[in-house]
Amino acid sequence: MNTPVFRGEMNVALLEEEEDVNQLTEYFSYEHFYVIYCKFWELDTDHDLYIDQRDLARHNDQAISHKMIERIFSGTVTKDKRVQREGRMSYADFVWFLISEEDKKTAISIEYWFRCLDLDGDGILSMYELEYFYQEQCQKLETMAIEPLPFEDCLCQMLDLVKPTVPGKITLQDLKRCRLAHVFFDTFFNIEKYLEHEQKDPFSVVRDGEPESQDLSDWEKYAAEEYDILVAEETANEQYNDGYDSAVERGVSGELVPRTEKRHFFDIPNPHCSLDLEQYEYEDDFE
Ligand SMILES: [Ca+2]
Ligand SMILES: [Ca+2]
């Protein structure tokens, strides 16, 4: 994916976004935006700047359960009303999703996932609600030939981890206080991260929950790693394609007729005859 080519489009998309995203900009570096945008672009295969349930399910190799993806699209955690009505998610809502998914330790993401799990919205995560999500996790584990923990045992573990103020009733405050909300959430809807937590020894999980004031947040770590991967991919693409990448071709497929016509220029063996490519090269140089 030769993403710098799309930098122009990216800026337009961002400028058009709601205040929510603008409020976030002060917390984000350019690298963070670059990573979010690339992730969005990858999922938004028809590039209409919206993603649907199927698109979102592909995030991180289907790591998130279908029940949770459905729940996200139910409108419970999205600001854009079209998410529920038309089944499509905007870039702004994707930003919230990605940050919440990649860093489940912040107050905002704990609220995000709590609302998703709290099916009846009564402010308490009931056994029924947790079992509803856990069932799919069990099925997934079985297909991976891993024997899942029976729900009752899992529930005991989770109650032990969260230690709710009122026994048996997990509230938002309990999750915020316990410092292990990320382990709790991944248990119920992210199989990949659940298995990662399982592989760690219990003491390291406890240490994980300790305050890490000078360390990077989970989100910052994720963004830095992904940014390095994207830059490496891009560099590799540039070397192979001399500045022109197949993603560009994919990007202009379909209804964008004028740009499809321009594709003819790309087919000419010497790309330097095309004005468009000069622009690309300029942007690549800029990079
Ligand atoms: Ca789309
Ligand atoms: Ca509830």
PDB file of C-alpha atoms and ligand atoms in Angstrom:
ATOM      1  CA  MET A   1       0.000   0.000   0.000  1.00  0.00           C
ATOM      2  CA  ASN A   2       1.639   3.169  -1.181  1.00  0.00           C
ATOM      3  CA  THR A   3      -0.225   5.345   1.265  1.00  0.00           C
ATOM      4  CA  PRO A   4       1.488   8.719   0.837  1.00  0.00           C
ATOM      5  CA  VAL A   5      -0.234   8.932  -2.531  1.00  0.00           C
ATOM      6  CA  PHE A   6      -3.457   9.252  -0.617  1.00  0.00           C
ATOM      7  CA  ARG A   7      -2.274  11.894   1.746  1.00  0.00           C
ATOM      8  CA  GLY A   8      -4.334  14.497  -0.055  1.00  0.00           C
ATOM      9  CA  GLU A   9      -7.479  12.467   0.306  1.00  0.00           C
ATOM     10  CA  MET A  10      -6.670  11.697   3.889  1.00  0.00           C
ATOM     11  CA  ASN A  11      -6.511  15.369   4.799  1.00  0.00           C
ATOM     12  CA  VAL A  12      -9.808  16.078   3.101  1.00  0.00           C
ATOM     13  CA  ALA A  13     -11.428  13.194   4.946  1.00  0.00           C
ATOM     14  CA  LEU A  14     -10.093  14.415   8.238  1.00  0.00           C
ATOM     15  CA  LEU A  15     -11.138  17.994   7.703  1.00  0.00           C
ATOM     16  CA  GLU A  16     -14.667  16.851   7.023  1.00  0.00           C
ATOM     17  CA  GLU A  17     -14.859  14.799  10.164  1.00  0.00           C
ATOM     18  CA  GLU A  18     -16.907  15.718  13.184  1.00  0.00           C
ATOM     19  CA  GLU A  19     -15.599  17.575  16.169  1.00  0.00           C
ATOM     20  CA  ASP A  20     -14.929  14.312  17.970  1.00  0.00           C
ATOM     21  CA  VAL A  21     -11.930  13.603  15.864  1.00  0.00           C
ATOM     22  CA  ASN A  22     -10.752  17.173  16.026  1.00  0.00           C
ATOM     23  CA  GLN A  23     -10.845  16.937  19.779  1.00  0.00           C
ATOM     24  CA  LEU A  24      -8.546  13.971  19.537  1.00  0.00           C
ATOM     25  CA  THR A  25      -5.979  15.636  17.317  1.00  0.00           C
ATOM     26  CA  GLU A  26      -4.146  17.226  20.198  1.00  0.00           C
ATOM     27  CA  TYR A  27      -3.420  13.768  21.555  1.00  0.00           C
ATOM     28  CA  PHE A  28      -2.293  12.361  18.253  1.00  0.00           C
ATOM     29  CA  SER A  29       0.882  12.607  16.311  1.00  0.00           C
ATOM     30  CA  TYR A  30       0.990  12.383  12.553  1.00  0.00           C
ATOM     31  CA  GLU A  31       2.129   8.757  12.909  1.00  0.00           C
ATOM     32  CA  HIS A  32      -1.021   7.929  14.836  1.00  0.00           C
ATOM     33  CA  PHE A  33      -3.242   9.353  12.143  1.00  0.00           C
ATOM     34  CA  TYR A  34      -1.261   7.603   9.484  1.00  0.00           C
ATOM     35  CA  VAL A  35      -1.768   4.242  11.199  1.00  0.00           C
ATOM     36  CA  ILE A  36      -5.492   4.814  11.770  1.00  0.00           C
ATOM     37  CA  TYR A  37      -6.022   5.925   8.230  1.00  0.00           C
ATOM     38  CA  CYS A  38      -4.127   2.977   6.762  1.00  0.00           C
ATOM     39  CA  LYS A  39      -6.124   0.560   8.909  1.00  0.00           C
ATOM     40  CA  PHE A  40      -9.344   2.204   7.778  1.00  0.00           C
ATOM     41  CA  TRP A  41      -8.275   2.175   4.141  1.00  0.00           C
ATOM     42  CA  GLU A  42      -7.446  -1.521   4.341  1.00  0.00           C
ATOM     43  CA  LEU A  43     -10.924  -2.377   5.633  1.00  0.00           C
ATOM     44  CA  ASP A  44     -12.799   0.078   3.409  1.00  0.00           C
ATOM     45  CA  THR A  45     -12.275  -1.963   0.250  1.00  0.00           C
ATOM     46  CA  ASP A  46     -14.560   0.130  -1.970  1.00  0.00           C
ATOM     47  CA  HIS A  47     -13.065   3.338  -0.536  1.00  0.00           C
ATOM     48  CA  ASP A  48     -16.314   5.223  -0.024  1.00  0.00           C
ATOM     49  CA  LEU A  49     -15.050   6.223   3.444  1.00  0.00           C
ATOM     50  CA  TYR A  50     -17.498   3.927   5.231  1.00  0.00           C
ATOM     51  CA  ILE A  51     -17.046   0.418   6.513  1.00  0.00           C
ATOM     52  CA  ASP A  52     -19.743  -2.147   7.209  1.00  0.00           C
ATOM     53  CA  GLN A  53     -19.956  -5.059   9.640  1.00  0.00           C
ATOM     54  CA  ARG A  54     -18.177  -7.429   7.309  1.00  0.00           C
ATOM     55  CA  ASP A  55     -15.332  -4.974   6.798  1.00  0.00           C
ATOM     56  CA  LEU A  56     -14.897  -4.449  10.516  1.00  0.00           C
ATOM     57  CA  ALA A  57     -14.968  -8.185  11.187  1.00  0.00           C
ATOM     58  CA  ARG A  58     -11.794  -8.495   9.104  1.00  0.00           C
ATOM     59  CA  HIS A  59      -9.900  -6.271  11.529  1.00  0.00           C
ATOM     60  CA  ASN A  60      -6.864  -8.088  12.971  1.00  0.00           C
ATOM     61  CA  ASP A  61      -7.670 -11.301  11.174  1.00  0.00           C
ATOM     62  CA  GLN A  62     -11.181 -11.771  12.626  1.00  0.00           C
ATOM     63  CA  ALA A  63      -9.888 -11.527  16.192  1.00  0.00           C
ATOM     64  CA  ILE A  64     -13.062  -9.842  17.453  1.00  0.00           C
ATOM     65  CA  SER A  65     -16.181 -11.962  17.862  1.00  0.00           C
ATOM     66  CA  HIS A  66     -19.128 -11.569  15.517  1.00  0.00           C
ATOM     67  CA  LYS A  67     -21.429 -10.920  18.432  1.00  0.00           C
ATOM     68  CA  MET A  68     -19.286  -7.973  19.441  1.00  0.00           C
ATOM     69  CA  ILE A  69     -19.061  -6.632  15.901  1.00  0.00           C
ATOM     70  CA  GLU A  70     -22.854  -6.795  15.712  1.00  0.00           C
ATOM     71  CA  ARG A  71     -23.077  -5.000  19.006  1.00  0.00           C
ATOM     72  CA  ILE A  72     -20.803  -2.187  17.823  1.00  0.00           C
ATOM     73  CA  PHE A  73     -23.077  -1.714  14.836  1.00  0.00           C
ATOM     74  CA  SER A  74     -26.184  -1.695  17.016  1.00  0.00           C
ATOM     75  CA  GLY A  75     -25.611   1.997  17.657  1.00  0.00           C
ATOM     76  CA  THR A  76     -24.771   1.661  21.319  1.00  0.00           C
ATOM     77  CA  VAL A  77     -21.271   3.111  21.054  1.00  0.00           C
ATOM     78  CA  THR A  78     -21.403   5.111  17.859  1.00  0.00           C
ATOM     79  CA  LYS A  79     -22.121   8.798  17.504  1.00  0.00           C
ATOM     80  CA  ASP A  80     -23.119   8.639  13.872  1.00  0.00           C
ATOM     81  CA  LYS A  81     -26.769   7.571  13.667  1.00  0.00           C
ATOM     82  CA  ARG A  82     -26.186   6.147  10.195  1.00  0.00           C
ATOM     83  CA  VAL A  83     -24.190   3.332  11.769  1.00  0.00           C
ATOM     84  CA  GLN A  84     -27.385   1.754  13.017  1.00  0.00           C
ATOM     85  CA  ARG A  85     -29.690   2.879  10.230  1.00  0.00           C
ATOM     86  CA  GLU A  86     -27.523   2.069   7.255  1.00  0.00           C
ATOM     87  CA  GLY A  87     -25.138  -0.415   8.810  1.00  0.00           C
ATOM     88  CA  ARG A  88     -22.081   1.622   7.971  1.00  0.00           C
ATOM     89  CA  MET A  89     -19.435   3.187  10.137  1.00  0.00           C
ATOM     90  CA  SER A  90     -17.696   6.473   9.459  1.00  0.00           C
ATOM     91  CA  TYR A  91     -14.047   7.273   9.901  1.00  0.00           C
ATOM     92  CA  ALA A  92     -14.758   9.137  13.159  1.00  0.00           C
ATOM     93  CA  ASP A  93     -16.442   6.121  14.709  1.00  0.00           C
ATOM     94  CA  PHE A  94     -13.648   3.908  13.491  1.00  0.00           C
ATOM     95  CA  VAL A  95     -11.135   6.093  15.323  1.00  0.00           C
ATOM     96  CA  TRP A  96     -13.007   5.462  18.580  1.00  0.00           C
ATOM     97  CA  PHE A  97     -13.236   1.794  17.831  1.00  0.00           C
ATOM     98  CA  LEU A  98      -9.562   1.321  17.026  1.00  0.00           C
ATOM     99  CA  ILE A  99      -8.286   3.220  20.036  1.00  0.00           C
ATOM    100  CA  SER A 100     -10.662   1.316  22.302  1.00  0.00           C
ATOM    101  CA  GLU A 101      -9.675  -1.996  20.772  1.00  0.00           C
ATOM    102  CA  GLU A 102      -5.937  -1.435  20.935  1.00  0.00           C
ATOM    103  CA  ASP A 103      -5.836   0.144  24.365  1.00  0.00           C
ATOM    104  CA  LYS A 104      -8.426  -1.274  26.723  1.00  0.00           C
ATOM    105  CA  LYS A 105      -6.856   0.312  29.810  1.00  0.00           C
ATOM    106  CA  THR A 106      -8.169   3.858  29.432  1.00  0.00           C
ATOM    107  CA  ALA A 107     -11.366   5.139  31.038  1.00  0.00           C
ATOM    108  CA  ILE A 108     -12.821   5.910  27.614  1.00  0.00           C
ATOM    109  CA  SER A 109     -12.235   2.432  26.231  1.00  0.00           C
ATOM    110  CA  ILE A 110     -13.490   0.777  29.399  1.00  0.00           C
ATOM    111  CA  GLU A 111     -16.714   2.774  28.945  1.00  0.00           C
ATOM    112  CA  TYR A 112     -16.846   1.827  25.275  1.00  0.00           C
ATOM    113  CA  TRP A 113     -16.671  -1.901  25.896  1.00  0.00           C
ATOM    114  CA  PHE A 114     -18.816  -1.797  28.990  1.00  0.00           C
ATOM    115  CA  ARG A 115     -21.637  -0.313  26.947  1.00  0.00           C
ATOM    116  CA  CYS A 116     -21.183  -3.033  24.354  1.00  0.00           C
ATOM    117  CA  LEU A 117     -21.324  -5.856  26.895  1.00  0.00           C
ATOM    118  CA  ASP A 118     -24.211  -4.363  28.864  1.00  0.00           C
ATOM    119  CA  LEU A 119     -26.907  -5.621  26.503  1.00  0.00           C
ATOM    120  CA  ASP A 120     -29.873  -4.367  28.534  1.00  0.00           C
ATOM    121  CA  GLY A 121     -28.166  -1.120  29.524  1.00  0.00           C
ATOM    122  CA  ASP A 122     -28.873  -1.473  33.260  1.00  0.00           C
ATOM    123  CA  GLY A 123     -25.303  -0.601  34.253  1.00  0.00           C
ATOM    124  CA  ILE A 124     -24.482  -4.108  35.458  1.00  0.00           C
ATOM    125  CA  LEU A 125     -22.860  -6.934  33.537  1.00  0.00           C
ATOM    126  CA  SER A 126     -25.059  -9.904  34.331  1.00  0.00           C
ATOM    127  CA  MET A 127     -24.170 -13.569  34.049  1.00  0.00           C
ATOM    128  CA  TYR A 128     -26.513 -13.843  31.117  1.00  0.00           C
ATOM    129  CA  GLU A 129     -24.762 -11.050  29.245  1.00  0.00           C
ATOM    130  CA  LEU A 130     -21.298 -12.450  29.837  1.00  0.00           C
ATOM    131  CA  GLU A 131     -22.376 -15.951  28.877  1.00  0.00           C
ATOM    132  CA  TYR A 132     -23.900 -14.620  25.661  1.00  0.00           C
ATOM    133  CA  PHE A 133     -20.482 -13.342  24.564  1.00  0.00           C
ATOM    134  CA  TYR A 134     -18.494 -16.208  26.060  1.00  0.00           C
ATOM    135  CA  GLN A 135     -20.351 -18.846  24.017  1.00  0.00           C
ATOM    136  CA  GLU A 136     -18.805 -17.633  20.787  1.00  0.00           C
ATOM    137  CA  GLN A 137     -15.350 -17.596  22.356  1.00  0.00           C
ATOM    138  CA  CYS A 138     -15.817 -21.251  23.337  1.00  0.00           C
ATOM    139  CA  GLN A 139     -16.828 -22.167  19.815  1.00  0.00           C
ATOM    140  CA  LYS A 140     -13.802 -20.393  18.412  1.00  0.00           C
ATOM    141  CA  LEU A 141     -11.452 -22.118  20.839  1.00  0.00           C
ATOM    142  CA  GLU A 142     -12.923 -25.486  19.948  1.00  0.00           C
ATOM    143  CA  THR A 143     -12.272 -24.903  16.262  1.00  0.00           C
ATOM    144  CA  MET A 144      -8.671 -24.152  17.266  1.00  0.00           C
ATOM    145  CA  ALA A 145      -8.558 -27.485  19.148  1.00  0.00           C
ATOM    146  CA  ILE A 146      -8.227 -25.686  22.478  1.00  0.00           C
ATOM    147  CA  GLU A 147     -10.480 -26.838  25.266  1.00  0.00           C
ATOM    148  CA  PRO A 148     -12.345 -23.807  26.620  1.00  0.00           C
ATOM    149  CA  LEU A 149     -12.803 -23.185  30.295  1.00  0.00           C
ATOM    150  CA  PRO A 150     -16.412 -23.919  31.344  1.00  0.00           C
ATOM    151  CA  PHE A 151     -18.352 -20.682  31.729  1.00  0.00           C
ATOM    152  CA  GLU A 152     -18.751 -21.104  35.493  1.00  0.00           C
ATOM    153  CA  ASP A 153     -14.987 -21.379  35.962  1.00  0.00           C
ATOM    154  CA  CYS A 154     -14.356 -18.457  33.672  1.00  0.00           C
ATOM    155  CA  LEU A 155     -16.885 -16.391  35.600  1.00  0.00           C
ATOM    156  CA  CYS A 156     -15.181 -17.261  38.914  1.00  0.00           C
ATOM    157  CA  GLN A 157     -11.839 -16.173  37.485  1.00  0.00           C
ATOM    158  CA  MET A 158     -13.289 -12.939  36.195  1.00  0.00           C
ATOM    159  CA  LEU A 159     -15.085 -12.109  39.443  1.00  0.00           C
ATOM    160  CA  ASP A 160     -11.813 -12.758  41.227  1.00  0.00           C
ATOM    161  CA  LEU A 161     -10.029 -10.427  38.852  1.00  0.00           C
ATOM    162  CA  VAL A 162     -12.580  -7.601  38.969  1.00  0.00           C
ATOM    163  CA  LYS A 163     -13.579  -7.985  42.641  1.00  0.00           C
ATOM    164  CA  PRO A 164     -16.875  -6.118  42.286  1.00  0.00           C
ATOM    165  CA  THR A 165     -18.003  -3.987  45.229  1.00  0.00           C
ATOM    166  CA  VAL A 166     -21.383  -5.719  45.289  1.00  0.00           C
ATOM    167  CA  PRO A 167     -20.635  -9.450  44.940  1.00  0.00           C
ATOM    168  CA  GLY A 168     -21.626 -10.853  41.563  1.00  0.00           C
ATOM    169  CA  LYS A 169     -22.513  -7.466  40.071  1.00  0.00           C
ATOM    170  CA  ILE A 170     -19.858  -6.014  37.803  1.00  0.00           C
ATOM    171  CA  THR A 171     -20.251  -2.296  37.228  1.00  0.00           C
ATOM    172  CA  LEU A 172     -18.330   0.235  35.169  1.00  0.00           C
ATOM    173  CA  GLN A 173     -16.670   1.558  38.322  1.00  0.00           C
ATOM    174  CA  ASP A 174     -15.491  -1.932  39.277  1.00  0.00           C
ATOM    175  CA  LEU A 175     -13.824  -2.378  35.902  1.00  0.00           C
ATOM    176  CA  LYS A 176     -12.176   1.025  36.017  1.00  0.00           C
ATOM    177  CA  ARG A 177     -10.832   0.320  39.463  1.00  0.00           C
ATOM    178  CA  CYS A 178      -9.547  -3.226  38.929  1.00  0.00           C
ATOM    179  CA  ARG A 179      -6.784  -2.255  36.444  1.00  0.00           C
ATOM    180  CA  LEU A 180      -7.258  -5.498  34.566  1.00  0.00           C
ATOM    181  CA  ALA A 181     -10.242  -4.496  32.440  1.00  0.00           C
ATOM    182  CA  HIS A 182      -8.286  -5.346  29.287  1.00  0.00           C
ATOM    183  CA  VAL A 183      -7.931  -8.985  30.391  1.00  0.00           C
ATOM    184  CA  PHE A 184     -11.608  -9.072  31.307  1.00  0.00           C
ATOM    185  CA  PHE A 185     -12.784  -7.653  27.959  1.00  0.00           C
ATOM    186  CA  ASP A 186     -10.515  -9.783  25.775  1.00  0.00           C
ATOM    187  CA  THR A 187     -11.838 -12.877  27.537  1.00  0.00           C
ATOM    188  CA  PHE A 188     -15.296 -12.133  26.192  1.00  0.00           C
ATOM    189  CA  PHE A 189     -14.683 -10.970  22.642  1.00  0.00           C
ATOM    190  CA  ASN A 190     -11.084 -11.022  21.428  1.00  0.00           C
ATOM    191  CA  ILE A 191      -9.778 -14.548  21.096  1.00  0.00           C
ATOM    192  CA  GLU A 192      -6.301 -13.594  19.957  1.00  0.00           C
ATOM    193  CA  LYS A 193      -5.623 -11.248  22.839  1.00  0.00           C
ATOM    194  CA  TYR A 194      -7.338 -13.618  25.261  1.00  0.00           C
ATOM    195  CA  LEU A 195      -4.827 -16.312  24.338  1.00  0.00           C
ATOM    196  CA  GLU A 196      -1.972 -13.834  24.694  1.00  0.00           C
ATOM    197  CA  HIS A 197      -3.085 -13.041  28.245  1.00  0.00           C
ATOM    198  CA  GLU A 198      -3.463 -16.748  28.995  1.00  0.00           C
ATOM    199  CA  GLN A 199       0.111 -17.431  27.967  1.00  0.00           C
ATOM    200  CA  LYS A 200       1.479 -14.887  30.397  1.00  0.00           C
ATOM    201  CA  ASP A 201       2.061 -16.053  33.939  1.00  0.00           C
ATOM    202  CA  PRO A 202      -0.454 -14.676  36.426  1.00  0.00           C
ATOM    203  CA  PHE A 203       2.155 -12.500  38.110  1.00  0.00           C
ATOM    204  CA  SER A 204       3.044 -10.718  34.904  1.00  0.00           C
ATOM    205  CA  VAL A 205      -0.642 -10.023  34.350  1.00  0.00           C
ATOM    206  CA  VAL A 206      -0.814  -8.527  37.805  1.00  0.00           C
ATOM    207  CA  ARG A 207       2.280  -6.436  37.073  1.00  0.00           C
ATOM    208  CA  ASP A 208       0.598  -5.406  33.847  1.00  0.00           C
ATOM    209  CA  GLY A 209      -2.162  -3.929  35.924  1.00  0.00           C
ATOM    210  CA  GLU A 210       0.201  -1.808  37.981  1.00  0.00           C
ATOM    211  CA  PRO A 211       0.485   1.839  37.072  1.00  0.00           C
ATOM    212  CA  GLU A 212       3.138   2.389  34.429  1.00  0.00           C
ATOM    213  CA  SER A 213       3.540   6.132  34.537  1.00  0.00           C
ATOM    214  CA  GLN A 214       6.659   6.498  32.417  1.00  0.00           C
ATOM    215  CA  ASP A 215       5.869   3.669  30.004  1.00  0.00           C
ATOM    216  CA  LEU A 216       4.087   4.099  26.711  1.00  0.00           C
ATOM    217  CA  SER A 217       0.363   3.400  26.672  1.00  0.00           C
ATOM    218  CA  ASP A 218      -0.905   0.332  24.831  1.00  0.00           C
ATOM    219  CA  TRP A 219      -2.172   2.621  22.113  1.00  0.00           C
ATOM    220  CA  GLU A 220       1.206   4.325  21.679  1.00  0.00           C
ATOM    221  CA  LYS A 221       2.958   0.972  21.520  1.00  0.00           C
ATOM    222  CA  TYR A 222       0.501  -0.328  18.958  1.00  0.00           C
ATOM    223  CA  ALA A 223       0.733   2.798  16.808  1.00  0.00           C
ATOM    224  CA  ALA A 224       4.543   2.805  16.866  1.00  0.00           C
ATOM    225  CA  GLU A 225       4.754  -0.869  15.874  1.00  0.00           C
ATOM    226  CA  GLU A 226       2.177  -0.542  13.119  1.00  0.00           C
ATOM    227  CA  TYR A 227       3.769   2.610  11.799  1.00  0.00           C
ATOM    228  CA  ASP A 228       7.118   0.847  11.445  1.00  0.00           C
ATOM    229  CA  ILE A 229       5.445  -2.032   9.602  1.00  0.00           C
ATOM    230  CA  LEU A 230       3.631   0.325   7.235  1.00  0.00           C
ATOM    231  CA  VAL A 231       6.760   2.303   6.476  1.00  0.00           C
ATOM    232  CA  ALA A 232       8.698  -0.903   5.820  1.00  0.00           C
ATOM    233  CA  GLU A 233       5.951  -2.166   3.485  1.00  0.00           C
ATOM    234  CA  GLU A 234       5.893   1.115   1.676  1.00  0.00           C
ATOM    235  CA  THR A 235       9.641   1.183   1.230  1.00  0.00           C
ATOM    236  CA  ALA A 236       9.533  -2.350  -0.163  1.00  0.00           C
ATOM    237  CA  ASN A 237       6.768  -1.370  -2.564  1.00  0.00           C
ATOM    238  CA  GLU A 238       8.683   1.632  -3.760  1.00  0.00           C
ATOM    239  CA  GLN A 239      11.724  -0.457  -4.471  1.00  0.00           C
ATOM    240  CA  TYR A 240       9.731  -2.946  -6.512  1.00  0.00           C
ATOM    241  CA  ASN A 241       7.477  -0.544  -8.279  1.00  0.00           C
ATOM    242  CA  ASP A 242       9.563   2.577  -8.596  1.00  0.00           C
ATOM    243  CA  GLY A 243       7.002   4.705  -6.847  1.00  0.00           C
ATOM    244  CA  TYR A 244       3.951   3.092  -8.399  1.00  0.00           C
ATOM    245  CA  ASP A 245       2.085   0.537  -6.393  1.00  0.00           C
ATOM    246  CA  SER A 246      -0.705  -1.890  -7.126  1.00  0.00           C
ATOM    247  CA  ALA A 247      -2.774  -0.461  -4.260  1.00  0.00           C
ATOM    248  CA  VAL A 248      -3.118   2.666  -6.303  1.00  0.00           C
ATOM    249  CA  GLU A 249      -4.759   0.676  -9.016  1.00  0.00           C
ATOM    250  CA  ARG A 250      -7.069  -0.994  -6.558  1.00  0.00           C
ATOM    251  CA  GLY A 251      -7.830   2.395  -5.116  1.00  0.00           C
ATOM    252  CA  VAL A 252      -9.228   3.745  -8.374  1.00  0.00           C
ATOM    253  CA  SER A 253     -11.273   0.714  -9.381  1.00  0.00           C
ATOM    254  CA  GLY A 254     -15.016   0.932  -9.866  1.00  0.00           C
ATOM    255  CA  GLU A 255     -16.995   4.089 -10.236  1.00  0.00           C
ATOM    256  CA  LEU A 256     -14.190   6.641 -10.323  1.00  0.00           C
ATOM    257  CA  VAL A 257     -14.207   6.897 -14.079  1.00  0.00           C
ATOM    258  CA  PRO A 258     -11.846   9.827 -14.668  1.00  0.00           C
ATOM    259  CA  ARG A 259      -9.185   8.241 -12.550  1.00  0.00           C
ATOM    260  CA  THR A 260      -9.723   4.853 -14.163  1.00  0.00           C
ATOM    261  CA  GLU A 261      -9.024   6.489 -17.490  1.00  0.00           C
ATOM    262  CA  LYS A 262      -5.829   7.879 -16.132  1.00  0.00           C
ATOM    263  CA  ARG A 263      -4.760   4.379 -15.396  1.00  0.00           C
ATOM    264  CA  HIS A 264      -3.754   4.073 -19.034  1.00  0.00           C
ATOM    265  CA  PHE A 265      -0.852   6.337 -18.316  1.00  0.00           C
ATOM    266  CA  PHE A 266       0.405   3.874 -15.775  1.00  0.00           C
ATOM    267  CA  ASP A 267       0.480   1.139 -18.350  1.00  0.00           C
ATOM    268  CA  ILE A 268       3.014   3.016 -20.451  1.00  0.00           C
ATOM    269  CA  PRO A 269       6.389   1.423 -19.732  1.00  0.00           C
ATOM    270  CA  ASN A 270       8.138   4.672 -18.967  1.00  0.00           C
ATOM    271  CA  PRO A 271       6.102   6.227 -16.143  1.00  0.00           C
ATOM    272  CA  HIS A 272       7.921   9.541 -16.350  1.00  0.00           C
ATOM    273  CA  CYS A 273       5.769  10.677 -19.225  1.00  0.00           C
ATOM    274  CA  SER A 274       2.759  11.047 -16.960  1.00  0.00           C
ATOM    275  CA  LEU A 275       2.015  14.233 -15.117  1.00  0.00           C
ATOM    276  CA  ASP A 276       0.289  12.278 -12.354  1.00  0.00           C
ATOM    277  CA  LEU A 277       3.340  10.255 -11.680  1.00  0.00           C
ATOM    278  CA  GLU A 278       5.409  13.366 -11.337  1.00  0.00           C
ATOM    279  CA  GLN A 279       3.079  14.343  -8.551  1.00  0.00           C
ATOM    280  CA  TYR A 280       3.503  10.973  -6.950  1.00  0.00           C
ATOM    281  CA  GLU A 281       7.223  11.274  -7.143  1.00  0.00           C
ATOM    282  CA  TYR A 282       7.066  14.671  -5.611  1.00  0.00           C
ATOM    283  CA  GLU A 283       5.085  13.246  -2.711  1.00  0.00           C
ATOM    284  CA  ASP A 284       7.431  10.328  -2.385  1.00  0.00           C
ATOM    285  CA  ASP A 285      10.379  12.689  -2.282  1.00  0.00           C
ATOM    286  CA  PHE A 286       8.584  14.657   0.344  1.00  0.00           C
ATOM    287  CA  GLU A 287       8.338  11.490   2.369  1.00  0.00           C
TER     288      GLU A 287
HETATM  289 CA    CA B   1     -16.755   1.112   2.107  1.00  0.00          CA
HETATM  290 CA    CA B   2     -26.861  -5.486  32.050  1.00  0.00          CA
END
